[in-house]
Amino acid sequence: MKTGIFGGTFNPVHCGHVRLARHYMEGARLDRLLVIPTRTPPHKKAVDLVSGAQRMEMCRLAFEQLPGCQVSGLEMERPEKSYTVDTLEALHMQYPEDSLCLLMGSDMFLTMTHWKDWQRIFQLASLCVGARETDLDGRLEAEKIRLEQLGASCEVIPLEPMALSSTEIRRRIEAGQSVSGFVPEKVEAYILKYGLYQKKSSDLTAKGSR
């Protein structure tokens, strides 16, 4: 069974993520897609990061209608920073018969040899890079050849540009603007129900006192 690993902060998950997951499922011919929200990404600062439980639930709501897609809490169970190699080691133990496929964007693909234990990553999973038309240049192809010479198995999947970003969605919510159509309906309802990403009352008070 070919299992794709789709990791991310998902803060929050949005419609672009769902479309991306569908493209990966079809383009890489995956039998199963594991969506894995990260606990504390080693390469990012935890700015406006809601709880792991909340991001997990939003992912469940977003991907529940996508056949073959499962949301995993594997990285949420770790108390410390989460590294890809650790996740792949755990998945290799959990699914020993599966062929693991690590999904990523072109920016991540171009920095692979800076990752922790990247040689081991190449042993545990193939690399599937989703590339926009603007990414399909000589640099990406040259890096693919270089990584394959280092032992990686690489596949490039053409993707449509994703205009959405979680940062922009958080900004819209903080500004009191609608995110309808940007996030799945159930995710929007969850965000509104729990008041996620809204400006804290203390911030509003501070602004009002100036």
JSON list of C-alpha atoms in Angstrom, two decimals:
[
{"chain": "A", "resi": 1, "resn": "MET", "atom": "CA", "xyz": [0.00, 0.00, 0.00]},
{"chain": "A", "resi": 2, "resn": "LYS", "atom": "CA", "xyz": [1.31, 3.44, -0.93]},
{"chain": "A", "resi": 3, "resn": "THR", "atom": "CA", "xyz": [0.78, 5.86, 1.96]},
{"chain": "A", "resi": 4, "resn": "GLY", "atom": "CA", "xyz": [1.30, 9.60, 1.61]},
{"chain": "A", "resi": 5, "resn": "ILE", "atom": "CA", "xyz": [2.44, 11.72, 4.57]},
{"chain": "A", "resi": 6, "resn": "PHE", "atom": "CA", "xyz": [0.90, 15.21, 4.52]},
{"chain": "A", "resi": 7, "resn": "GLY", "atom": "CA", "xyz": [2.29, 17.16, 7.46]},
{"chain": "A", "resi": 8, "resn": "GLY", "atom": "CA", "xyz": [1.70, 20.77, 8.38]},
{"chain": "A", "resi": 9, "resn": "THR", "atom": "CA", "xyz": [0.78, 23.22, 11.09]},
{"chain": "A", "resi": 10, "resn": "PHE", "atom": "CA", "xyz": [-2.77, 23.59, 9.68]},
{"chain": "A", "resi": 11, "resn": "ASN", "atom": "CA", "xyz": [-3.32, 26.76, 11.71]},
{"chain": "A", "resi": 12, "resn": "PRO", "atom": "CA", "xyz": [-6.02, 26.71, 10.48]},
{"chain": "A", "resi": 13, "resn": "VAL", "atom": "CA", "xyz": [-6.61, 24.10, 7.80]},
{"chain": "A", "resi": 14, "resn": "HIS", "atom": "CA", "xyz": [-8.25, 25.67, 4.75]},
{"chain": "A", "resi": 15, "resn": "CYS", "atom": "CA", "xyz": [-9.78, 24.77, 1.39]},
{"chain": "A", "resi": 16, "resn": "GLY", "atom": "CA", "xyz": [-6.41, 24.99, -0.32]},
{"chain": "A", "resi": 17, "resn": "HIS", "atom": "CA", "xyz": [-5.11, 22.19, 1.91]},
{"chain": "A", "resi": 18, "resn": "VAL", "atom": "CA", "xyz": [-8.07, 20.00, 0.97]},
{"chain": "A", "resi": 19, "resn": "ARG", "atom": "CA", "xyz": [-7.55, 20.62, -2.75]},
{"chain": "A", "resi": 20, "resn": "LEU", "atom": "CA", "xyz": [-3.83, 19.94, -2.34]},
{"chain": "A", "resi": 21, "resn": "ALA", "atom": "CA", "xyz": [-4.55, 16.64, -0.58]},
{"chain": "A", "resi": 22, "resn": "ARG", "atom": "CA", "xyz": [-6.86, 15.59, -3.41]},
{"chain": "A", "resi": 23, "resn": "HIS", "atom": "CA", "xyz": [-4.22, 16.46, -6.03]},
{"chain": "A", "resi": 24, "resn": "TYR", "atom": "CA", "xyz": [-1.59, 14.45, -4.14]},
{"chain": "A", "resi": 25, "resn": "MET", "atom": "CA", "xyz": [-3.93, 11.47, -3.82]},
{"chain": "A", "resi": 26, "resn": "GLU", "atom": "CA", "xyz": [-4.55, 11.44, -7.57]},
{"chain": "A", "resi": 27, "resn": "GLY", "atom": "CA", "xyz": [-1.15, 12.58, -8.86]},
{"chain": "A", "resi": 28, "resn": "ALA", "atom": "CA", "xyz": [0.94, 10.26, -6.68]},
{"chain": "A", "resi": 29, "resn": "ARG", "atom": "CA", "xyz": [-1.62, 7.42, -6.94]},
{"chain": "A", "resi": 30, "resn": "LEU", "atom": "CA", "xyz": [-1.87, 7.05, -3.18]},
{"chain": "A", "resi": 31, "resn": "ASP", "atom": "CA", "xyz": [-3.88, 4.32, -1.49]},
{"chain": "A", "resi": 32, "resn": "ARG", "atom": "CA", "xyz": [-3.97, 6.24, 1.77]},
{"chain": "A", "resi": 33, "resn": "LEU", "atom": "CA", "xyz": [-3.17, 9.78, 2.87]},
{"chain": "A", "resi": 34, "resn": "LEU", "atom": "CA", "xyz": [-2.18, 10.51, 6.46]},
{"chain": "A", "resi": 35, "resn": "VAL", "atom": "CA", "xyz": [-2.73, 14.14, 7.46]},
{"chain": "A", "resi": 36, "resn": "ILE", "atom": "CA", "xyz": [-0.42, 14.84, 10.41]},
{"chain": "A", "resi": 37, "resn": "PRO", "atom": "CA", "xyz": [-0.73, 18.19, 12.22]},
{"chain": "A", "resi": 38, "resn": "THR", "atom": "CA", "xyz": [2.59, 19.14, 13.79]},
{"chain": "A", "resi": 39, "resn": "ARG", "atom": "CA", "xyz": [2.90, 19.87, 17.49]},
{"chain": "A", "resi": 40, "resn": "THR", "atom": "CA", "xyz": [5.87, 22.25, 17.51]},
{"chain": "A", "resi": 41, "resn": "PRO", "atom": "CA", "xyz": [7.54, 22.51, 14.09]},
{"chain": "A", "resi": 42, "resn": "PRO", "atom": "CA", "xyz": [11.33, 22.92, 14.48]},
{"chain": "A", "resi": 43, "resn": "HIS", "atom": "CA", "xyz": [11.49, 25.47, 11.65]},
{"chain": "A", "resi": 44, "resn": "LYS", "atom": "CA", "xyz": [8.61, 27.73, 12.72]},
{"chain": "A", "resi": 45, "resn": "LYS", "atom": "CA", "xyz": [7.78, 30.07, 15.57]},
{"chain": "A", "resi": 46, "resn": "ALA", "atom": "CA", "xyz": [4.52, 29.27, 17.34]},
{"chain": "A", "resi": 47, "resn": "VAL", "atom": "CA", "xyz": [2.77, 32.54, 16.44]},
{"chain": "A", "resi": 48, "resn": "ASP", "atom": "CA", "xyz": [-1.00, 32.53, 17.03]},
{"chain": "A", "resi": 49, "resn": "LEU", "atom": "CA", "xyz": [-0.84, 28.74, 17.25]},
{"chain": "A", "resi": 50, "resn": "VAL", "atom": "CA", "xyz": [-4.05, 27.30, 18.69]},
{"chain": "A", "resi": 51, "resn": "SER", "atom": "CA", "xyz": [-3.95, 24.04, 20.63]},
{"chain": "A", "resi": 52, "resn": "GLY", "atom": "CA", "xyz": [-3.06, 20.75, 19.03]},
{"chain": "A", "resi": 53, "resn": "ALA", "atom": "CA", "xyz": [-6.46, 19.31, 19.94]},
{"chain": "A", "resi": 54, "resn": "GLN", "atom": "CA", "xyz": [-8.22, 22.18, 18.16]},
{"chain": "A", "resi": 55, "resn": "ARG", "atom": "CA", "xyz": [-6.10, 21.85, 15.01]},
{"chain": "A", "resi": 56, "resn": "MET", "atom": "CA", "xyz": [-6.65, 18.09, 15.04]},
{"chain": "A", "resi": 57, "resn": "GLU", "atom": "CA", "xyz": [-10.41, 18.54, 15.22]},
{"chain": "A", "resi": 58, "resn": "MET", "atom": "CA", "xyz": [-10.42, 21.14, 12.43]},
{"chain": "A", "resi": 59, "resn": "CYS", "atom": "CA", "xyz": [-8.44, 18.72, 10.25]},
{"chain": "A", "resi": 60, "resn": "ARG", "atom": "CA", "xyz": [-10.91, 15.93, 10.96]},
{"chain": "A", "resi": 61, "resn": "LEU", "atom": "CA", "xyz": [-13.76, 18.21, 9.92]},
{"chain": "A", "resi": 62, "resn": "ALA", "atom": "CA", "xyz": [-11.93, 19.36, 6.78]},
{"chain": "A", "resi": 63, "resn": "PHE", "atom": "CA", "xyz": [-10.83, 15.96, 5.48]},
{"chain": "A", "resi": 64, "resn": "GLU", "atom": "CA", "xyz": [-13.71, 13.73, 6.58]},
{"chain": "A", "resi": 65, "resn": "GLN", "atom": "CA", "xyz": [-15.23, 13.62, 3.08]},
{"chain": "A", "resi": 66, "resn": "LEU", "atom": "CA", "xyz": [-11.97, 12.73, 1.30]},
{"chain": "A", "resi": 67, "resn": "PRO", "atom": "CA", "xyz": [-11.83, 8.95, 0.67]},
{"chain": "A", "resi": 68, "resn": "GLY", "atom": "CA", "xyz": [-8.65, 7.27, 1.86]},
{"chain": "A", "resi": 69, "resn": "CYS", "atom": "CA", "xyz": [-7.67, 10.22, 4.03]},
{"chain": "A", "resi": 70, "resn": "GLN", "atom": "CA", "xyz": [-6.99, 9.82, 7.76]},
{"chain": "A", "resi": 71, "resn": "VAL", "atom": "CA", "xyz": [-5.94, 12.40, 10.36]},
{"chain": "A", "resi": 72, "resn": "SER", "atom": "CA", "xyz": [-3.19, 11.19, 12.66]},
{"chain": "A", "resi": 73, "resn": "GLY", "atom": "CA", "xyz": [-2.30, 12.55, 16.11]},
{"chain": "A", "resi": 74, "resn": "LEU", "atom": "CA", "xyz": [1.14, 10.95, 16.01]},
{"chain": "A", "resi": 75, "resn": "GLU", "atom": "CA", "xyz": [3.11, 14.18, 16.35]},
{"chain": "A", "resi": 76, "resn": "MET", "atom": "CA", "xyz": [0.74, 15.60, 18.96]},
{"chain": "A", "resi": 77, "resn": "GLU", "atom": "CA", "xyz": [1.77, 12.82, 21.31]},
{"chain": "A", "resi": 78, "resn": "ARG", "atom": "CA", "xyz": [5.34, 14.12, 21.47]},
{"chain": "A", "resi": 79, "resn": "PRO", "atom": "CA", "xyz": [6.21, 16.58, 24.25]},
{"chain": "A", "resi": 80, "resn": "GLU", "atom": "CA", "xyz": [9.08, 18.18, 22.33]},
{"chain": "A", "resi": 81, "resn": "LYS", "atom": "CA", "xyz": [9.81, 19.59, 18.89]},
{"chain": "A", "resi": 82, "resn": "SER", "atom": "CA", "xyz": [8.77, 17.31, 16.08]},
{"chain": "A", "resi": 83, "resn": "TYR", "atom": "CA", "xyz": [11.20, 16.16, 13.41]},
{"chain": "A", "resi": 84, "resn": "THR", "atom": "CA", "xyz": [10.18, 14.45, 10.18]},
{"chain": "A", "resi": 85, "resn": "VAL", "atom": "CA", "xyz": [12.63, 11.59, 10.63]},
{"chain": "A", "resi": 86, "resn": "ASP", "atom": "CA", "xyz": [11.06, 10.69, 13.99]},
{"chain": "A", "resi": 87, "resn": "THR", "atom": "CA", "xyz": [7.60, 10.65, 12.45]},
{"chain": "A", "resi": 88, "resn": "LEU", "atom": "CA", "xyz": [8.74, 8.43, 9.59]},
{"chain": "A", "resi": 89, "resn": "GLU", "atom": "CA", "xyz": [10.45, 6.01, 11.98]},
{"chain": "A", "resi": 90, "resn": "ALA", "atom": "CA", "xyz": [7.20, 5.68, 13.94]},
{"chain": "A", "resi": 91, "resn": "LEU", "atom": "CA", "xyz": [5.12, 5.21, 10.79]},
{"chain": "A", "resi": 92, "resn": "HIS", "atom": "CA", "xyz": [7.56, 2.61, 9.47]},
{"chain": "A", "resi": 93, "resn": "MET", "atom": "CA", "xyz": [6.98, 0.64, 12.67]},
{"chain": "A", "resi": 94, "resn": "GLN", "atom": "CA", "xyz": [3.21, 1.14, 12.48]},
{"chain": "A", "resi": 95, "resn": "TYR", "atom": "CA", "xyz": [2.88, 0.29, 8.77]},
{"chain": "A", "resi": 96, "resn": "PRO", "atom": "CA", "xyz": [5.85, -2.00, 8.02]},
{"chain": "A", "resi": 97, "resn": "GLU", "atom": "CA", "xyz": [4.36, -3.26, 4.74]},
{"chain": "A", "resi": 98, "resn": "ASP", "atom": "CA", "xyz": [3.54, 0.20, 3.36]},
{"chain": "A", "resi": 99, "resn": "SER", "atom": "CA", "xyz": [5.55, 2.25, 0.91]},
{"chain": "A", "resi": 100, "resn": "LEU", "atom": "CA", "xyz": [5.76, 5.67, 2.58]},
{"chain": "A", "resi": 101, "resn": "CYS", "atom": "CA", "xyz": [5.70, 8.80, 0.45]},
{"chain": "A", "resi": 102, "resn": "LEU", "atom": "CA", "xyz": [6.66, 12.15, 2.01]},
{"chain": "A", "resi": 103, "resn": "LEU", "atom": "CA", "xyz": [4.68, 15.00, 0.43]},
{"chain": "A", "resi": 104, "resn": "MET", "atom": "CA", "xyz": [6.18, 18.48, 0.28]},
{"chain": "A", "resi": 105, "resn": "GLY", "atom": "CA", "xyz": [6.35, 21.76, -1.59]},
{"chain": "A", "resi": 106, "resn": "SER", "atom": "CA", "xyz": [9.24, 22.81, -3.79]},
{"chain": "A", "resi": 107, "resn": "ASP", "atom": "CA", "xyz": [10.68, 25.16, -1.14]},
{"chain": "A", "resi": 108, "resn": "MET", "atom": "CA", "xyz": [11.05, 22.28, 1.32]},
{"chain": "A", "resi": 109, "resn": "PHE", "atom": "CA", "xyz": [12.37, 19.96, -1.39]},
{"chain": "A", "resi": 110, "resn": "LEU", "atom": "CA", "xyz": [15.20, 22.38, -2.16]},
{"chain": "A", "resi": 111, "resn": "THR", "atom": "CA", "xyz": [16.38, 22.32, 1.47]},
{"chain": "A", "resi": 112, "resn": "MET", "atom": "CA", "xyz": [16.17, 18.57, 2.10]},
{"chain": "A", "resi": 113, "resn": "THR", "atom": "CA", "xyz": [19.87, 18.07, 2.84]},
{"chain": "A", "resi": 114, "resn": "HIS", "atom": "CA", "xyz": [19.60, 20.59, 5.69]},
{"chain": "A", "resi": 115, "resn": "TRP", "atom": "CA", "xyz": [17.01, 18.47, 7.50]},
{"chain": "A", "resi": 116, "resn": "LYS", "atom": "CA", "xyz": [17.83, 16.37, 10.53]},
{"chain": "A", "resi": 117, "resn": "ASP", "atom": "CA", "xyz": [19.01, 12.86, 9.51]},
{"chain": "A", "resi": 118, "resn": "TRP", "atom": "CA", "xyz": [18.12, 13.44, 5.88]},
{"chain": "A", "resi": 119, "resn": "GLN", "atom": "CA", "xyz": [19.94, 10.30, 4.78]},
{"chain": "A", "resi": 120, "resn": "ARG", "atom": "CA", "xyz": [17.66, 8.23, 6.99]},
{"chain": "A", "resi": 121, "resn": "ILE", "atom": "CA", "xyz": [14.62, 10.03, 5.58]},
{"chain": "A", "resi": 122, "resn": "PHE", "atom": "CA", "xyz": [15.65, 8.85, 2.11]},
{"chain": "A", "resi": 123, "resn": "GLN", "atom": "CA", "xyz": [15.72, 5.27, 3.41]},
{"chain": "A", "resi": 124, "resn": "LEU", "atom": "CA", "xyz": [12.31, 5.49, 5.04]},
{"chain": "A", "resi": 125, "resn": "ALA", "atom": "CA", "xyz": [10.25, 7.25, 2.37]},
{"chain": "A", "resi": 126, "resn": "SER", "atom": "CA", "xyz": [10.17, 8.42, -1.21]},
{"chain": "A", "resi": 127, "resn": "LEU", "atom": "CA", "xyz": [9.82, 12.16, -1.83]},
{"chain": "A", "resi": 128, "resn": "CYS", "atom": "CA", "xyz": [6.85, 13.59, -3.69]},
{"chain": "A", "resi": 129, "resn": "VAL", "atom": "CA", "xyz": [7.17, 17.29, -4.45]},
{"chain": "A", "resi": 130, "resn": "GLY", "atom": "CA", "xyz": [4.16, 19.29, -5.52]},
{"chain": "A", "resi": 131, "resn": "ALA", "atom": "CA", "xyz": [5.38, 21.88, -7.99]},
{"chain": "A", "resi": 132, "resn": "ARG", "atom": "CA", "xyz": [3.56, 24.86, -9.45]},
{"chain": "A", "resi": 133, "resn": "GLU", "atom": "CA", "xyz": [4.25, 25.74, -13.08]},
{"chain": "A", "resi": 134, "resn": "THR", "atom": "CA", "xyz": [6.59, 28.53, -11.96]},
{"chain": "A", "resi": 135, "resn": "ASP", "atom": "CA", "xyz": [8.62, 25.95, -9.96]},
{"chain": "A", "resi": 136, "resn": "LEU", "atom": "CA", "xyz": [9.22, 23.69, -12.94]},
{"chain": "A", "resi": 137, "resn": "ASP", "atom": "CA", "xyz": [12.56, 25.20, -13.84]},
{"chain": "A", "resi": 138, "resn": "GLY", "atom": "CA", "xyz": [16.11, 23.94, -14.11]},
{"chain": "A", "resi": 139, "resn": "ARG", "atom": "CA", "xyz": [16.81, 24.36, -10.41]},
{"chain": "A", "resi": 140, "resn": "LEU", "atom": "CA", "xyz": [14.12, 21.89, -9.32]},
{"chain": "A", "resi": 141, "resn": "GLU", "atom": "CA", "xyz": [15.15, 19.29, -11.89]},
{"chain": "A", "resi": 142, "resn": "ALA", "atom": "CA", "xyz": [18.82, 19.70, -10.96]},
{"chain": "A", "resi": 143, "resn": "GLU", "atom": "CA", "xyz": [18.00, 19.17, -7.29]},
{"chain": "A", "resi": 144, "resn": "LYS", "atom": "CA", "xyz": [15.93, 16.09, -8.14]},
{"chain": "A", "resi": 145, "resn": "ILE", "atom": "CA", "xyz": [18.92, 14.59, -9.95]},
{"chain": "A", "resi": 146, "resn": "ARG", "atom": "CA", "xyz": [21.26, 15.51, -7.09]},
{"chain": "A", "resi": 147, "resn": "LEU", "atom": "CA", "xyz": [19.04, 13.96, -4.40]},
{"chain": "A", "resi": 148, "resn": "GLU", "atom": "CA", "xyz": [18.56, 10.79, -6.44]},
{"chain": "A", "resi": 149, "resn": "GLN", "atom": "CA", "xyz": [22.34, 10.49, -6.66]},
{"chain": "A", "resi": 150, "resn": "LEU", "atom": "CA", "xyz": [22.35, 10.72, -2.84]},
{"chain": "A", "resi": 151, "resn": "GLY", "atom": "CA", "xyz": [19.89, 7.83, -2.59]},
{"chain": "A", "resi": 152, "resn": "ALA", "atom": "CA", "xyz": [16.50, 9.54, -2.67]},
{"chain": "A", "resi": 153, "resn": "SER", "atom": "CA", "xyz": [13.53, 8.37, -4.72]},
{"chain": "A", "resi": 154, "resn": "CYS", "atom": "CA", "xyz": [11.82, 11.51, -6.07]},
{"chain": "A", "resi": 155, "resn": "GLU", "atom": "CA", "xyz": [8.62, 12.25, -7.94]},
{"chain": "A", "resi": 156, "resn": "VAL", "atom": "CA", "xyz": [7.37, 15.65, -9.12]},
{"chain": "A", "resi": 157, "resn": "ILE", "atom": "CA", "xyz": [3.60, 16.28, -9.22]},
{"chain": "A", "resi": 158, "resn": "PRO", "atom": "CA", "xyz": [2.40, 19.38, -11.13]},
{"chain": "A", "resi": 159, "resn": "LEU", "atom": "CA", "xyz": [0.01, 21.44, -9.01]},
{"chain": "A", "resi": 160, "resn": "GLU", "atom": "CA", "xyz": [-2.15, 24.49, -9.47]},
{"chain": "A", "resi": 161, "resn": "PRO", "atom": "CA", "xyz": [-1.00, 27.58, -7.52]},
{"chain": "A", "resi": 162, "resn": "MET", "atom": "CA", "xyz": [-2.51, 27.79, -4.02]},
{"chain": "A", "resi": 163, "resn": "ALA", "atom": "CA", "xyz": [-3.45, 31.42, -3.37]},
{"chain": "A", "resi": 164, "resn": "LEU", "atom": "CA", "xyz": [-4.73, 30.73, 0.15]},
{"chain": "A", "resi": 165, "resn": "SER", "atom": "CA", "xyz": [-2.58, 30.85, 3.26]},
{"chain": "A", "resi": 166, "resn": "SER", "atom": "CA", "xyz": [-3.34, 30.20, 6.91]},
{"chain": "A", "resi": 167, "resn": "THR", "atom": "CA", "xyz": [-1.67, 33.52, 7.76]},
{"chain": "A", "resi": 168, "resn": "GLU", "atom": "CA", "xyz": [-4.11, 35.43, 5.56]},
{"chain": "A", "resi": 169, "resn": "ILE", "atom": "CA", "xyz": [-7.07, 33.57, 7.04]},
{"chain": "A", "resi": 170, "resn": "ARG", "atom": "CA", "xyz": [-5.94, 34.39, 10.59]},
{"chain": "A", "resi": 171, "resn": "ARG", "atom": "CA", "xyz": [-5.56, 38.03, 9.54]},
{"chain": "A", "resi": 172, "resn": "ARG", "atom": "CA", "xyz": [-9.09, 38.11, 8.13]},
{"chain": "A", "resi": 173, "resn": "ILE", "atom": "CA", "xyz": [-10.57, 36.57, 11.27]},
{"chain": "A", "resi": 174, "resn": "GLU", "atom": "CA", "xyz": [-8.68, 39.01, 13.50]},
{"chain": "A", "resi": 175, "resn": "ALA", "atom": "CA", "xyz": [-10.01, 41.89, 11.38]},
{"chain": "A", "resi": 176, "resn": "GLY", "atom": "CA", "xyz": [-13.56, 40.59, 11.72]},
{"chain": "A", "resi": 177, "resn": "GLN", "atom": "CA", "xyz": [-13.83, 39.65, 8.04]},
{"chain": "A", "resi": 178, "resn": "SER", "atom": "CA", "xyz": [-15.60, 36.59, 6.68]},
{"chain": "A", "resi": 179, "resn": "VAL", "atom": "CA", "xyz": [-13.62, 33.48, 5.78]},
{"chain": "A", "resi": 180, "resn": "SER", "atom": "CA", "xyz": [-16.57, 31.80, 4.09]},
{"chain": "A", "resi": 181, "resn": "GLY", "atom": "CA", "xyz": [-15.30, 29.93, 1.04]},
{"chain": "A", "resi": 182, "resn": "PHE", "atom": "CA", "xyz": [-11.73, 30.02, 2.33]},
{"chain": "A", "resi": 183, "resn": "VAL", "atom": "CA", "xyz": [-12.15, 27.26, 4.89]},
{"chain": "A", "resi": 184, "resn": "PRO", "atom": "CA", "xyz": [-14.58, 24.30, 4.83]},
{"chain": "A", "resi": 185, "resn": "GLU", "atom": "CA", "xyz": [-17.98, 25.16, 6.29]},
{"chain": "A", "resi": 186, "resn": "LYS", "atom": "CA", "xyz": [-17.58, 22.91, 9.33]},
{"chain": "A", "resi": 187, "resn": "VAL", "atom": "CA", "xyz": [-14.16, 24.40, 10.05]},
{"chain": "A", "resi": 188, "resn": "GLU", "atom": "CA", "xyz": [-15.58, 27.92, 9.83]},
{"chain": "A", "resi": 189, "resn": "ALA", "atom": "CA", "xyz": [-18.35, 26.95, 12.26]},
{"chain": "A", "resi": 190, "resn": "TYR", "atom": "CA", "xyz": [-15.77, 25.47, 14.66]},
{"chain": "A", "resi": 191, "resn": "ILE", "atom": "CA", "xyz": [-13.62, 28.62, 14.54]},
{"chain": "A", "resi": 192, "resn": "LEU", "atom": "CA", "xyz": [-16.62, 30.82, 15.25]},
{"chain": "A", "resi": 193, "resn": "LYS", "atom": "CA", "xyz": [-17.92, 28.56, 18.01]},
{"chain": "A", "resi": 194, "resn": "TYR", "atom": "CA", "xyz": [-14.67, 28.69, 19.97]},
{"chain": "A", "resi": 195, "resn": "GLY", "atom": "CA", "xyz": [-13.61, 32.21, 19.01]},
{"chain": "A", "resi": 196, "resn": "LEU", "atom": "CA", "xyz": [-10.31, 31.06, 17.52]},
{"chain": "A", "resi": 197, "resn": "TYR", "atom": "CA", "xyz": [-7.83, 33.59, 16.06]},
{"chain": "A", "resi": 198, "resn": "GLN", "atom": "CA", "xyz": [-9.89, 36.55, 17.23]},
{"chain": "A", "resi": 199, "resn": "LYS", "atom": "CA", "xyz": [-8.04, 39.50, 18.71]},
{"chain": "A", "resi": 200, "resn": "LYS", "atom": "CA", "xyz": [-7.72, 39.14, 22.45]},
{"chain": "A", "resi": 201, "resn": "SER", "atom": "CA", "xyz": [-9.72, 41.56, 24.57]},
{"chain": "A", "resi": 202, "resn": "SER", "atom": "CA", "xyz": [-6.51, 42.79, 26.22]},
{"chain": "A", "resi": 203, "resn": "ASP", "atom": "CA", "xyz": [-5.18, 43.82, 22.79]},
{"chain": "A", "resi": 204, "resn": "LEU", "atom": "CA", "xyz": [-8.37, 45.68, 22.01]},
{"chain": "A", "resi": 205, "resn": "THR", "atom": "CA", "xyz": [-8.26, 47.47, 25.36]},
{"chain": "A", "resi": 206, "resn": "ALA", "atom": "CA", "xyz": [-4.65, 48.49, 24.79]},
{"chain": "A", "resi": 207, "resn": "LYS", "atom": "CA", "xyz": [-5.48, 49.92, 21.37]},
{"chain": "A", "resi": 208, "resn": "GLY", "atom": "CA", "xyz": [-8.50, 51.75, 22.69]},
{"chain": "A", "resi": 209, "resn": "SER", "atom": "CA", "xyz": [-6.50, 53.42, 25.47]},
{"chain": "A", "resi": 210, "resn": "ARG", "atom": "CA", "xyz": [-4.01, 55.07, 23.12]}
]
